[in-house]
mmCIF file of C-alpha atoms in Angstrom:
data_model
loop_
_atom_site.group_PDB
_atom_site.id
_atom_site.type_symbol
_atom_site.label_atom_id
_atom_site.label_comp_id
_atom_site.label_asym_id
_atom_site.label_seq_id
_atom_site.Cartn_x
_atom_site.Cartn_y
_atom_site.Cartn_z
ATOM 1 C CA GLY A 808 81.909 90.148 77.007
ATOM 2 C CA ALA A 809 81.212 90.968 80.757
ATOM 3 C CA GLY A 810 82.342 87.453 82.429
ATOM 4 C CA VAL A 811 85.499 85.407 82.626
ATOM 5 C CA SER A 812 86.456 84.424 79.297
ATOM 6 C CA GLN A 813 89.917 81.701 78.981
ATOM 7 C CA SER A 814 91.191 80.345 75.846
ATOM 8 C CA PRO A 815 91.338 77.844 74.328
ATOM 9 C CA SER A 816 88.756 76.168 76.163
ATOM 10 C CA ASN A 817 89.849 72.190 74.901
ATOM 11 C CA LYS A 818 94.193 71.508 74.735
ATOM 12 C CA VAL A 819 95.544 68.584 73.541
ATOM 13 C CA THR A 820 99.197 67.672 74.429
ATOM 14 C CA GLU A 821 101.807 65.230 74.383
ATOM 15 C CA LYS A 822 103.785 64.257 77.246
ATOM 16 C CA GLY A 823 106.754 66.965 77.825
ATOM 17 C CA LYS A 824 105.647 70.131 75.672
ATOM 18 C CA ASP A 825 104.976 72.830 77.413
ATOM 19 C CA VAL A 826 101.291 74.646 77.270
ATOM 20 C CA GLU A 827 100.235 78.395 78.143
ATOM 21 C CA LEU A 828 96.514 79.388 78.937
ATOM 22 C CA ARG A 829 95.128 82.266 78.812
ATOM 23 C CA CYS A 830 92.094 84.354 81.253
ATOM 24 C CA ASP A 831 90.858 87.443 80.698
ATOM 25 C CA PRO A 832 88.938 88.677 84.057
ATOM 26 C CA ILE A 833 86.074 91.139 84.296
ATOM 27 C CA SER A 834 87.313 94.085 83.472
ATOM 28 C CA GLY A 835 87.448 96.059 86.711
ATOM 29 C CA HIS A 836 88.468 93.096 89.165
ATOM 30 C CA THR A 837 91.521 93.405 91.126
ATOM 31 C CA ALA A 838 92.133 90.068 92.253
ATOM 32 C CA LEU A 839 92.489 86.698 90.434
ATOM 33 C CA TYR A 840 92.649 83.105 90.729
ATOM 34 C CA TRP A 841 93.490 79.803 89.371
ATOM 35 C CA TYR A 842 92.394 76.667 90.096
ATOM 36 C CA ARG A 843 92.687 73.321 89.327
ATOM 37 C CA GLN A 844 89.787 70.119 89.198
ATOM 38 C CA ARG A 845 90.392 67.186 88.455
ATOM 39 C CA LEU A 846 88.176 64.603 87.043
ATOM 40 C CA GLY A 847 85.197 63.987 89.890
ATOM 41 C CA GLN A 848 86.923 66.096 92.299
ATOM 42 C CA GLY A 849 86.877 69.542 94.026
ATOM 43 C CA LEU A 850 88.832 72.685 92.781
ATOM 44 C CA GLU A 851 92.479 73.002 93.988
ATOM 45 C CA PHE A 852 93.741 76.792 94.548
ATOM 46 C CA LEU A 853 96.955 77.571 92.833
ATOM 47 C CA ILE A 854 97.653 81.171 92.919
ATOM 48 C CA TYR A 855 96.209 84.283 93.703
ATOM 49 C CA PHE A 856 97.101 87.314 92.391
ATOM 50 C CA GLN A 857 95.547 90.759 94.471
ATOM 51 C CA GLY A 858 96.527 93.766 92.664
ATOM 52 C CA ASN A 859 100.139 94.714 92.970
ATOM 53 C CA SER A 860 100.854 92.760 95.930
ATOM 54 C CA ALA A 861 103.294 89.397 95.808
ATOM 55 C CA PRO A 862 101.079 86.062 94.182
ATOM 56 C CA ASP A 863 100.070 83.638 96.840
ATOM 57 C CA LYS A 864 101.967 80.663 94.869
ATOM 58 C CA SER A 865 100.840 78.286 97.755
ATOM 59 C CA GLY A 866 99.328 76.092 96.183
ATOM 60 C CA LEU A 867 101.510 75.422 92.556
ATOM 61 C CA PRO A 868 101.919 72.032 92.676
ATOM 62 C CA SER A 869 105.564 71.853 91.222
ATOM 63 C CA ASP A 870 107.924 73.801 89.891
ATOM 64 C CA ARG A 871 106.849 72.741 86.380
ATOM 65 C CA PHE A 872 103.926 75.373 86.838
ATOM 66 C CA SER A 873 104.021 79.282 86.848
ATOM 67 C CA ALA A 874 101.632 82.015 86.445
ATOM 68 C CA GLU A 875 101.624 86.169 85.579
ATOM 69 C CA ARG A 876 99.460 88.584 85.633
ATOM 70 C CA THR A 877 100.042 91.947 83.952
ATOM 71 C CA GLY A 878 98.692 94.257 85.820
ATOM 72 C CA GLU A 879 94.905 94.129 86.413
ATOM 73 C CA SER A 880 94.723 92.578 83.052
ATOM 74 C CA VAL A 881 94.836 89.197 81.331
ATOM 75 C CA SER A 882 97.115 86.235 83.276
ATOM 76 C CA THR A 883 98.791 83.227 81.912
ATOM 77 C CA LEU A 884 99.154 79.805 83.604
ATOM 78 C CA THR A 885 102.163 77.639 82.226
ATOM 79 C CA ILE A 886 102.693 74.544 82.795
ATOM 80 C CA GLN A 887 106.068 72.995 81.408
ATOM 81 C CA ARG A 888 106.905 69.644 80.394
ATOM 82 C CA THR A 889 103.335 68.227 80.909
ATOM 83 C CA GLN A 890 102.776 65.140 82.932
ATOM 84 C CA GLN A 891 99.403 62.937 82.239
ATOM 85 C CA GLU A 892 98.738 63.513 85.910
ATOM 86 C CA ASP A 893 98.291 67.513 85.134
ATOM 87 C CA SER A 894 95.058 66.596 82.989
ATOM 88 C CA ALA A 895 92.295 68.454 84.604
ATOM 89 C CA VAL A 896 90.072 71.785 83.821
ATOM 90 C CA TYR A 897 92.442 74.721 84.931
ATOM 91 C CA LEU A 898 89.315 77.708 85.834
ATOM 92 C CA CYS A 899 90.246 81.009 86.580
ATOM 93 C CA ALA A 900 88.560 83.701 88.300
ATOM 94 C CA SER A 901 88.118 87.214 89.084
ATOM 95 C CA SER A 902 86.526 89.260 92.089
ATOM 96 C CA VAL A 903 86.650 92.291 93.172
ATOM 97 C CA ASP A 904 87.953 93.800 96.999
ATOM 98 C CA LEU A 905 84.934 93.737 98.977
ATOM 99 C CA GLY A 906 86.833 95.952 101.676
ATOM 100 C CA GLY A 907 87.750 93.449 104.325
ATOM 101 C CA ARG A 908 84.894 90.933 103.456
ATOM 102 C CA THR A 909 86.379 87.943 101.390
ATOM 103 C CA PRO A 910 85.748 88.410 97.350
ATOM 104 C CA LEU A 911 82.609 86.688 95.027
ATOM 105 C CA GLN A 912 84.673 84.653 92.954
ATOM 106 C CA PHE A 913 83.574 84.416 89.104
ATOM 107 C CA PHE A 914 84.798 81.567 87.389
ATOM 108 C CA GLY A 915 85.278 81.473 84.080
ATOM 109 C CA PRO A 916 84.584 78.018 81.432
ATOM 110 C CA GLY A 917 87.592 76.365 82.244
ATOM 111 C CA THR A 918 90.471 74.993 80.047
ATOM 112 C CA ARG A 919 90.303 71.288 79.231
ATOM 113 C CA LEU A 920 93.537 69.881 79.221
ATOM 114 C CA THR A 921 94.243 66.925 78.040
ATOM 115 C CA VAL A 922 97.955 65.108 78.497
ATOM 116 C CA LEU A 923 98.636 62.202 76.019
ATOM 117 C CA GLN B 287 92.293 64.511 106.292
ATOM 118 C CA LYS B 288 90.982 67.020 103.742
ATOM 119 C CA GLU B 289 90.495 70.358 105.229
ATOM 120 C CA VAL B 290 86.623 70.285 103.556
ATOM 121 C CA GLU B 291 84.799 67.096 103.618
ATOM 122 C CA GLN B 292 81.622 66.882 101.159
ATOM 123 C CA ASP B 293 78.971 64.053 101.087
ATOM 124 C CA PRO B 294 79.992 63.166 97.781
ATOM 125 C CA GLY B 295 76.542 61.653 96.256
ATOM 126 C CA PRO B 296 75.506 61.454 93.873
ATOM 127 C CA LEU B 297 71.798 62.060 94.629
ATOM 128 C CA SER B 298 68.751 61.118 92.428
ATOM 129 C CA VAL B 299 65.666 62.440 93.675
ATOM 130 C CA PRO B 300 62.282 62.992 92.384
ATOM 131 C CA GLU B 301 60.995 66.090 91.267
ATOM 132 C CA GLY B 302 59.595 68.160 93.846
ATOM 133 C CA ALA B 303 61.782 66.479 96.915
ATOM 134 C CA ILE B 304 63.974 68.448 99.543
ATOM 135 C CA VAL B 305 67.459 67.840 98.907
ATOM 136 C CA SER B 306 69.878 68.531 101.602
ATOM 137 C CA LEU B 307 73.719 68.609 100.346
ATOM 138 C CA ASN B 308 76.277 68.983 103.303
ATOM 139 C CA CYS B 309 79.762 69.509 103.969
ATOM 140 C CA THR B 310 81.795 69.328 107.231
ATOM 141 C CA TYR B 311 85.634 71.021 107.854
ATOM 142 C CA SER B 312 88.555 71.077 110.305
ATOM 143 C CA ASN B 313 90.017 74.813 109.887
ATOM 144 C CA SER B 314 88.290 77.033 112.669
ATOM 145 C CA ALA B 315 89.002 79.961 111.102
ATOM 146 C CA PHE B 316 87.164 79.317 107.961
ATOM 147 C CA GLN B 317 84.463 82.239 108.362
ATOM 148 C CA TYR B 318 82.577 82.795 104.845
ATOM 149 C CA PHE B 319 81.003 79.828 103.534
ATOM 150 C CA MET B 320 79.650 79.149 99.515
ATOM 151 C CA TRP B 321 77.761 76.954 97.223
ATOM 152 C CA TYR B 322 78.682 76.989 93.956
ATOM 153 C CA ARG B 323 76.748 74.891 91.361
ATOM 154 C CA GLN B 324 78.451 73.229 88.481
ATOM 155 C CA TYR B 325 76.974 72.269 84.833
ATOM 156 C CA SER B 326 78.733 69.967 82.908
ATOM 157 C CA ARG B 327 81.340 71.539 81.172
ATOM 158 C CA LYS B 328 81.253 74.575 82.531
ATOM 159 C CA GLY B 329 82.401 76.790 85.435
ATOM 160 C CA PRO B 330 81.041 77.161 88.626
ATOM 161 C CA GLU B 331 78.689 79.679 89.616
ATOM 162 C CA LEU B 332 78.079 80.983 93.268
ATOM 163 C CA LEU B 333 74.441 80.273 94.849
ATOM 164 C CA MET B 334 74.890 81.255 97.713
ATOM 165 C CA TYR B 335 77.552 83.712 99.921
ATOM 166 C CA THR B 336 77.285 83.476 104.304
ATOM 167 C CA TYR B 337 79.483 84.749 107.017
ATOM 168 C CA SER B 338 79.853 82.860 110.052
ATOM 169 C CA SER B 339 76.681 80.952 111.984
ATOM 170 C CA GLY B 340 72.966 81.399 110.803
ATOM 171 C CA ASN B 341 70.682 81.244 108.437
ATOM 172 C CA LYS B 342 70.393 82.769 104.616
ATOM 173 C CA GLU B 343 67.531 82.300 102.481
ATOM 174 C CA ASP B 344 67.501 82.859 98.603
ATOM 175 C CA GLY B 345 64.039 81.572 96.327
ATOM 176 C CA ARG B 346 63.954 77.941 96.933
ATOM 177 C CA PHE B 347 67.566 77.639 98.250
ATOM 178 C CA THR B 348 68.515 78.037 102.530
ATOM 179 C CA ALA B 349 72.216 77.877 103.366
ATOM 180 C CA GLN B 350 72.879 76.950 106.545
ATOM 181 C CA VAL B 351 75.947 77.297 108.699
ATOM 182 C CA ASP B 352 77.183 75.322 112.128
ATOM 183 C CA LYS B 353 80.263 76.998 113.363
ATOM 184 C CA SER B 354 79.799 75.151 116.725
ATOM 185 C CA SER B 355 79.977 71.836 114.727
ATOM 186 C CA LYS B 356 81.928 72.459 111.445
ATOM 187 C CA TYR B 357 79.030 72.096 109.499
ATOM 188 C CA ILE B 358 77.284 73.527 106.539
ATOM 189 C CA SER B 359 74.225 72.552 104.633
ATOM 190 C CA LEU B 360 71.967 73.525 101.451
ATOM 191 C CA PHE B 361 68.630 72.602 101.119
ATOM 192 C CA ILE B 362 66.702 73.043 97.768
ATOM 193 C CA ARG B 363 62.574 72.919 98.359
ATOM 194 C CA ASP B 364 60.742 71.657 95.181
ATOM 195 C CA SER B 365 63.395 70.611 93.600
ATOM 196 C CA GLN B 366 63.275 71.159 89.090
ATOM 197 C CA PRO B 367 64.940 69.210 86.471
ATOM 198 C CA SER B 368 66.623 72.193 85.704
ATOM 199 C CA ASP B 369 68.387 71.861 89.532
ATOM 200 C CA SER B 370 70.289 68.820 88.080
ATOM 201 C CA ALA B 371 74.593 69.781 88.161
ATOM 202 C CA THR B 372 77.378 69.122 90.504
ATOM 203 C CA TYR B 373 76.659 71.620 93.821
ATOM 204 C CA LEU B 374 80.224 72.336 95.446
ATOM 205 C CA CYS B 375 80.579 74.039 99.348
ATOM 206 C CA ALA B 376 83.898 76.293 99.601
ATOM 207 C CA MET B 377 84.748 78.698 102.267
ATOM 208 C CA SER B 378 87.694 81.088 103.393
ATOM 209 C CA VAL B 379 89.147 82.338 106.125
ATOM 210 C CA GLY B 380 88.430 86.098 107.014
ATOM 211 C CA ALA B 381 90.406 89.349 106.512
ATOM 212 C CA GLY B 382 93.571 89.421 108.131
ATOM 213 C CA GLY B 383 94.049 85.218 107.785
ATOM 214 C CA THR B 384 96.611 83.773 105.585
ATOM 215 C CA SER B 385 95.402 83.330 101.955
ATOM 216 C CA TYR B 386 92.864 85.877 102.392
ATOM 217 C CA GLY B 387 90.660 85.479 99.828
ATOM 218 C CA LYS B 388 91.455 81.667 98.902
ATOM 219 C CA LEU B 389 89.100 78.931 98.251
ATOM 220 C CA THR B 390 88.798 75.516 100.144
ATOM 221 C CA PHE B 391 86.194 73.517 98.360
ATOM 222 C CA GLY B 392 84.315 70.084 98.876
ATOM 223 C CA GLN B 393 85.035 67.263 96.705
ATOM 224 C CA GLY B 394 81.379 68.333 94.724
ATOM 225 C CA THR B 395 77.914 65.886 94.942
ATOM 226 C CA ILE B 396 76.300 65.465 91.578
ATOM 227 C CA LEU B 397 72.822 66.013 91.847
ATOM 228 C CA THR B 398 69.788 64.334 89.329
ATOM 229 C CA VAL B 399 66.420 65.831 89.626
ATOM 230 C CA HIS B 400 64.601 63.455 87.398
ATOM 231 C CA PRO B 401 61.074 65.010 86.063
#
């Protein structure tokens, strides 16, 4: 599998439950990004991991959202006490460092989260 | 006001038509400009990637950037039904800027090319 993979592809949960979404980046990609896409909208940046640097968490909408990444591999996005407004497609992307030029981001298929 | 505004469409054109998709932006620090194509229930796929002002052509696709007007465009020539998708513009600041690598997206334009 050469591309970014995400699991699960679909997740239906009840309001108030916690959910965990997983992203497997392209092997060798040092950077990993999470975005949220609400229905009919563009992508909204959530968080960015680059190597061993501190992650850029500036896009996380509330403290119910958190993400972790182990080294340069898998990342998990956790949403605690889910709310109906959290319903969206959560997209992960990864990229290589292009030495000063903005990196090309390759996206996974997303996880469609529905909060009832 | 959003940092990036994209004509929402939707656009419906006949096969063979020339399509013009547009975005404006307010952040003068943006230096890298991208267009992504997103098919239904799929992740975005990178189409075009340009740096600073100018034109870039790739087959039937041409990307234009006018930094003085803070305006970017994507032109699709000889449009095909397989071009039917949502098109998203995206931008980022250069190296050394805050949030380097983070993309800011427009809201997307739905394009339908009918045979």
